[in-house]
Amino acid sequence: MIDPTSKDNPRFKELVKVLTDWINDVLVEERIIVKQLEEDLYDGQVLQKLLEKLADCKLNVAEVTQSEIGQKQKLQTVLEAVHDLLRPHGWALQWTVDSIHGKNLVATLHLLVSLATHFRAPIRLPEHVSVQVVVVRKREGLLHSSHVTEELTTSTEMMMGRFERDAFDTLFDHAPDKLSLVKKSLITFVNKHLNKLNLEVTELETQFADGVYLVLLMGLLEDYFVPLHNFYLTPDGFDQKVHNVSFAFELMLDGGLKKPKARPEDVVNLDLKSTLRVLYNLFTKYKNLE
């Protein structure tokens, strides 16, 4: 069981909230509302719907099961489908049918973090969340307890690092000094064009996050005016920013560029590596454009 003090940790609470909100977003059309992860996911019903939605598949399981045996059989089928998806990517499977059915919150969180990362959920998981777990064992009729630290999330880089690596991964990991040169070159490149609209970028991390500069930059590079009704000039909230970045990505595809490796949500979430990838894509095509 989780040490009560760990449950009060703000990062732990944030992780639970982010994952709960994510499940509710994914299952909004199913009219399913999850309030307590370990209580609402233990019988496999919600997990089945979640996996079917994320993987766009249909699982061959009974819709509703009341008996414990029926629930565990269903859960077994759902978890086997999860394992088939995750195992090839080298995930450590830190949950079992018994731990999920037994409403073990740590096991449930391990499962959800793995799913959210594997399916690249448009959420930002808090980094380096760990909990103190009290393990109680019975030996010779006496109860012995010990504390173990369970790591639930690592860094975003580590979690997303299960995907194919590229030159930017190498830059971040091994050549931080060269990274600043790359950033400088990209800032010079974007400002050469944005200056025509009296706009200037000093911070790559934040100034492209709402998508406005990306859209305007595409218009400048391809020499057209982007109608203002196509995007939000002063976006309010996450969804409008994602709309802007997604729209900029569409303009890139129209301009003959390859689909960006980054997701719009990553750019909005201030993920520097994703933003650099997008801008470098533009730089390689348009660097000689006056």
C-alpha positions as a printed NumPy array, in Angstrom:
array([[  0.   ,   0.   ,   0.   ],
       [  1.076,   3.577,  -0.604],
       [  2.47 ,   5.497,   2.338],
       [ -0.177,   8.154,   3.181],
       [  2.413,  10.962,   3.047],
       [  3.181,  10.058,  -0.595],
       [ -0.488,  10.432,  -1.501],
       [ -0.323,  14.059,  -0.356],
       [  2.65 ,  14.837,  -2.604],
       [  1.531,  17.53 ,  -5.123],
       [  3.34 ,  15.799,  -8.022],
       [  1.635,  12.498,  -7.226],
       [ -1.748,  14.232,  -7.055],
       [ -1.022,  15.951, -10.365],
       [ -0.137,  12.611, -12.023],
       [ -3.401,  11.044, -10.839],
       [ -5.395,  14.074, -12.023],
       [ -3.701,  14.264, -15.451],
       [ -4.307,  10.554, -16.093],
       [ -7.909,  10.701, -14.859],
       [ -8.697,  13.718, -17.056],
       [ -7.036,  12.001, -20.025],
       [ -9.168,   8.848, -19.662],
       [-12.309,  10.964, -19.376],
       [-11.339,  12.924, -22.501],
       [-10.715,   9.741, -24.494],
       [-13.981,   8.148, -23.344],
       [-16.189,  11.232, -23.506],
       [-18.387,   9.698, -26.243],
       [-18.868,   6.553, -24.163],
       [-20.368,   8.688, -21.393],
       [-17.922,   7.115, -18.952],
       [-16.666,   9.283, -16.104],
       [-13.756,   7.984, -14.047],
       [-13.415,   9.491, -10.593],
       [-11.074,   7.105,  -8.771],
       [ -8.572,   5.226, -10.878],
       [ -8.12 ,   2.081,  -8.81 ],
       [-11.854,   1.814,  -8.007],
       [-13.105,   2.442, -11.551],
       [-10.57 ,   0.415, -13.556],
       [-10.231,  -2.795, -11.524],
       [-12.872,  -4.906, -13.339],
       [-11.516,  -4.338, -16.858],
       [-14.627,  -2.603, -18.201],
       [-13.155,   0.911, -18.512],
       [ -9.73 ,  -0.443, -19.515],
       [-11.394,  -2.376, -22.347],
       [-13.104,   0.756, -23.68 ],
       [ -9.909,   2.799, -23.274],
       [ -7.762,   0.312, -25.184],
       [-10.355,  -0.141, -27.934],
       [-10.475,   3.62 , -28.429],
       [ -6.698,   4.155, -28.317],
       [ -5.725,   1.182, -30.487],
       [ -8.82 ,   1.429, -32.702],
       [ -9.611,  -2.242, -32.199],
       [-12.412,  -4.43 , -30.85 ],
       [-11.712,  -6.881, -28.043],
       [-13.624, -10.139, -27.888],
       [-14.852,  -9.952, -24.274],
       [-18.183, -10.042, -22.481],
       [-19.622,  -6.542, -22.083],
       [-20.648,  -6.749, -18.432],
       [-19.395,  -9.269, -15.877],
       [-20.485,  -9.302, -12.264],
       [-18.649, -12.355, -10.885],
       [-15.06 , -12.058,  -9.736],
       [-13.997, -14.91 , -12.046],
       [-15.696, -13.218, -15.02 ],
       [-14.057,  -9.883, -14.183],
       [-10.604, -11.453, -13.919],
       [-11.049, -13.31 , -17.208],
       [-12.037, -10.077, -18.904],
       [ -9.143,  -8.218, -17.291],
       [ -6.775, -11.007, -18.402],
       [ -7.897, -10.578, -22.046],
       [ -7.555,  -6.785, -21.889],
       [ -4.099,  -6.923, -20.266],
       [ -2.882,  -9.543, -22.754],
       [ -3.85 ,  -7.137, -25.559],
       [ -1.95 ,  -4.356, -23.747],
       [  1.096,  -6.613, -23.35 ],
       [  1.057,  -7.524, -27.058],
       [  1.268,  -3.798, -27.833],
       [  3.877,  -2.834, -25.26 ],
       [  6.177,  -5.86 , -25.094],
       [  7.887,  -5.264, -28.484],
       [  8.867,  -1.774, -27.261],
       [ 10.71 ,  -3.118, -24.251],
       [  8.309,  -1.941, -21.558],
       [  8.733,  -3.431, -18.089],
       [  5.242,  -4.667, -17.218],
       [  4.803,  -3.63 , -13.604],
       [  1.267,  -4.896, -13.068],
       [ -0.669,  -8.162, -13.013],
       [ -4.306,  -9.215, -13.247],
       [ -4.346,  -9.672,  -9.467],
       [ -2.794,  -6.282,  -8.671],
       [ -5.191,  -4.363, -10.948],
       [ -8.209,  -6.363,  -9.78 ],
       [ -7.003,  -5.932,  -6.201],
       [ -7.308,  -2.137,  -6.699],
       [ -3.578,  -1.558,  -6.314],
       [ -3.146,   2.105,  -7.223],
       [  0.606,   1.857,  -7.933],
       [  0.066,  -0.988, -10.436],
       [ -2.845,   0.901, -12.026],
       [ -0.681,   4.029, -12.418],
       [  2.204,   2.036, -13.951],
       [ -0.252,   0.632, -16.506],
       [ -1.754,   4.023, -17.377],
       [  1.611,   5.805, -17.645],
       [  2.749,   3.076, -20.073],
       [ -0.422,   3.407, -22.161],
       [ -0.317,   7.209, -22.198],
       [  3.325,   7.176, -23.285],
       [  2.911,   4.391, -25.856],
       [ -0.044,   6.125, -27.509],
       [  1.65 ,   9.527, -27.183],
       [ -1.29 ,  11.017, -25.308],
       [ -1.643,  14.812, -25.711],
       [ -0.863,  15.367, -22.039],
       [  2.232,  16.3  , -20.08 ],
       [  2.954,  13.797, -17.334],
       [  4.748,  15.3  , -14.338],
       [  8.355,  14.092, -14.343],
       [ 10.169,  12.043, -11.697],
       [  7.121,  11.081,  -9.638],
       [  7.87 ,   8.371,  -7.1  ],
       [  5.975,   7.035,  -4.103],
       [  6.866,   5.315,  -0.886],
       [  5.176,   1.922,  -0.732],
       [  4.734,   0.055,   2.547],
       [  5.263,  -3.673,   2.007],
       [  3.892,  -5.885,   4.774],
       [  4.99 ,  -9.515,   4.987],
       [  3.942, -12.212,   7.427],
       [  6.796, -14.272,   8.835],
       [  6.35 , -16.876,  11.551],
       [  3.027, -15.383,  12.551],
       [  4.429, -11.848,  12.861],
       [  3.868,  -8.928,  10.486],
       [  7.   ,  -7.219,   9.167],
       [  6.765,  -3.968,   7.225],
       [  9.348,  -2.277,   5.009],
       [  9.402,   0.819,   2.792],
       [ 10.181,   0.641,  -0.916],
       [ 10.402,   3.582,  -3.345],
       [  8.454,   3.036,  -6.574],
       [  9.291,   5.267,  -9.538],
       [  6.12 ,   6.039, -11.518],
       [  7.497,   8.481, -14.106],
       [ 11.006,   9.38 , -15.247],
       [ 11.869,  12.338, -17.478],
       [  9.736,  13.088, -20.541],
       [ 12.812,  12.349, -22.648],
       [ 13.258,   8.899, -21.123],
       [  9.572,   8.047, -21.446],
       [  9.306,   9.274, -25.019],
       [ 12.768,   7.932, -25.812],
       [ 11.269,   4.591, -26.746],
       [ 10.621,   6.097, -30.162],
       [ 13.212,   6.3  , -32.92 ],
       [ 16.074,   8.649, -32.123],
       [ 17.462,  11.304, -34.436],
       [ 20.183,  13.951, -34.588],
       [ 18.375,  16.136, -32.06 ],
       [ 18.416,  13.351, -29.457],
       [ 22.186,  13.094, -29.941],
       [ 22.561,  16.879, -29.688],
       [ 20.607,  17.035, -26.435],
       [ 22.408,  14.044, -24.909],
       [ 25.994,  14.577, -26.007],
       [ 26.571,  18.065, -27.367],
       [ 24.736,  20.74 , -25.375],
       [ 27.351,  23.282, -26.517],
       [ 26.436,  22.66 , -30.165],
       [ 22.739,  22.877, -29.256],
       [ 23.077,  26.597, -28.502],
       [ 24.643,  27.108, -31.948],
       [ 21.719,  25.318, -33.599],
       [ 19.267,  27.475, -31.635],
       [ 21.136,  30.621, -32.628],
       [ 21.038,  29.655, -36.323],
       [ 17.313,  28.903, -36.143],
       [ 16.564,  32.198, -34.362],
       [ 18.491,  34.1  , -37.059],
       [ 16.591,  32.212, -39.762],
       [ 13.078,  32.797, -38.347],
       [ 13.773,  36.45 , -37.526],
       [ 15.031,  37.15 , -41.071],
       [ 11.455,  36.444, -42.183],
       [  9.352,  37.451, -39.158],
       [ 11.087,  40.857, -39.073],
       [  9.151,  41.67 , -42.266],
       [  6.051,  41.763, -40.04 ],
       [  7.942,  43.633, -37.294],
       [  7.987,  40.474, -35.169],
       [ 11.011,  39.113, -33.358],
       [ 11.771,  35.819, -31.646],
       [ 14.192,  35.584, -28.738],
       [ 12.912,  32.396, -27.07 ],
       [ 12.382,  29.342, -29.287],
       [ 10.961,  27.338, -26.369],
       [  7.97 ,  29.564, -25.731],
       [  7.295,  31.872, -28.672],
       [  6.173,  29.155, -31.084],
       [  4.035,  27.305, -28.521],
       [  0.736,  28.974, -29.464],
       [  1.246,  28.333, -33.199],
       [  0.708,  31.966, -34.277],
       [  4.318,  32.619, -35.34 ],
       [  4.453,  29.213, -37.054],
       [  1.404,  30.041, -39.191],
       [  2.698,  33.528, -40.038],
       [  6.162,  32.138, -40.81 ],
       [  4.674,  29.62 , -43.268],
       [  2.85 ,  32.453, -45.034],
       [  6.087,  34.447, -45.309],
       [  8.134,  31.48 , -46.548],
       [  5.571,  30.442, -49.146],
       [  4.686,  34.071, -49.993],
       [  0.966,  34.19 , -49.275],
       [ -1.347,  35.902, -46.804],
       [ -2.989,  33.519, -44.322],
       [ -6.639,  34.58 , -43.81 ],
       [ -7.147,  35.453, -40.148],
       [-10.313,  33.333, -39.879],
       [ -8.194,  30.198, -40.444],
       [ -6.428,  30.423, -37.091],
       [ -6.594,  32.11 , -33.688],
       [ -4.451,  35.255, -33.624],
       [ -4.775,  35.416, -29.826],
       [ -5.424,  31.776, -28.868],
       [ -7.129,  31.135, -25.573],
       [ -6.371,  27.78 , -23.992],
       [ -4.717,  24.53 , -25.024],
       [ -7.182,  23.472, -27.763],
       [ -6.912,  26.72 , -29.732],
       [ -3.104,  26.56 , -29.585],
       [ -3.169,  22.935, -30.81 ],
       [ -5.502,  24.059, -33.633],
       [ -2.959,  26.718, -34.673],
       [  0.042,  24.368, -34.641],
       [ -1.933,  21.661, -36.485],
       [ -2.942,  24.245, -39.098],
       [  0.712,  25.301, -39.504],
       [  1.605,  21.616, -40.013],
       [ -1.041,  21.41 , -42.779],
       [  0.52 ,  24.438, -44.458],
       [  3.918,  22.697, -44.274],
       [  2.503,  19.589, -45.975],
       [  0.918,  21.813, -48.65 ],
       [  4.345,  23.37 , -49.177],
       [  5.825,  19.954, -49.946],
       [  7.492,  19.374, -46.594],
       [  7.427,  15.996, -44.888],
       [  4.987,  15.493, -42.02 ],
       [  6.691,  16.788, -38.858],
       [  7.871,  14.065, -36.495],
       [  6.664,  16.146, -33.551],
       [  3.019,  16.319, -32.522],
       [  1.208,  19.661, -32.256],
       [  0.569,  18.921, -28.569],
       [  4.323,  18.571, -27.918],
       [  5.   ,  22.029, -29.371],
       [  2.164,  23.542, -27.311],
       [  3.523,  21.791, -24.207],
       [  6.819,  23.71 , -24.65 ],
       [  8.815,  20.625, -25.622],
       [ 11.966,  22.268, -26.995],
       [ 13.156,  19.268, -28.977],
       [  9.845,  19.022, -30.841],
       [  9.883,  22.761, -31.635],
       [ 13.478,  22.544, -32.893],
       [ 12.609,  19.598, -35.145],
       [  9.767,  21.561, -36.748],
       [ 11.874,  24.697, -37.278],
       [ 14.88 ,  22.74 , -38.562],
       [ 12.566,  21.121, -41.113],
       [ 11.713,  24.643, -42.372],
       [ 15.348,  25.779, -42.184],
       [ 16.591,  22.949, -44.444],
       [ 14.074,  23.832, -47.149],
       [ 14.003,  27.622, -46.982],
       [ 17.477,  28.596, -45.639],
       [ 18.513,  30.236, -48.927],
       [ 15.261,  32.156, -49.329],
       [ 15.702,  35.918, -49.076]])
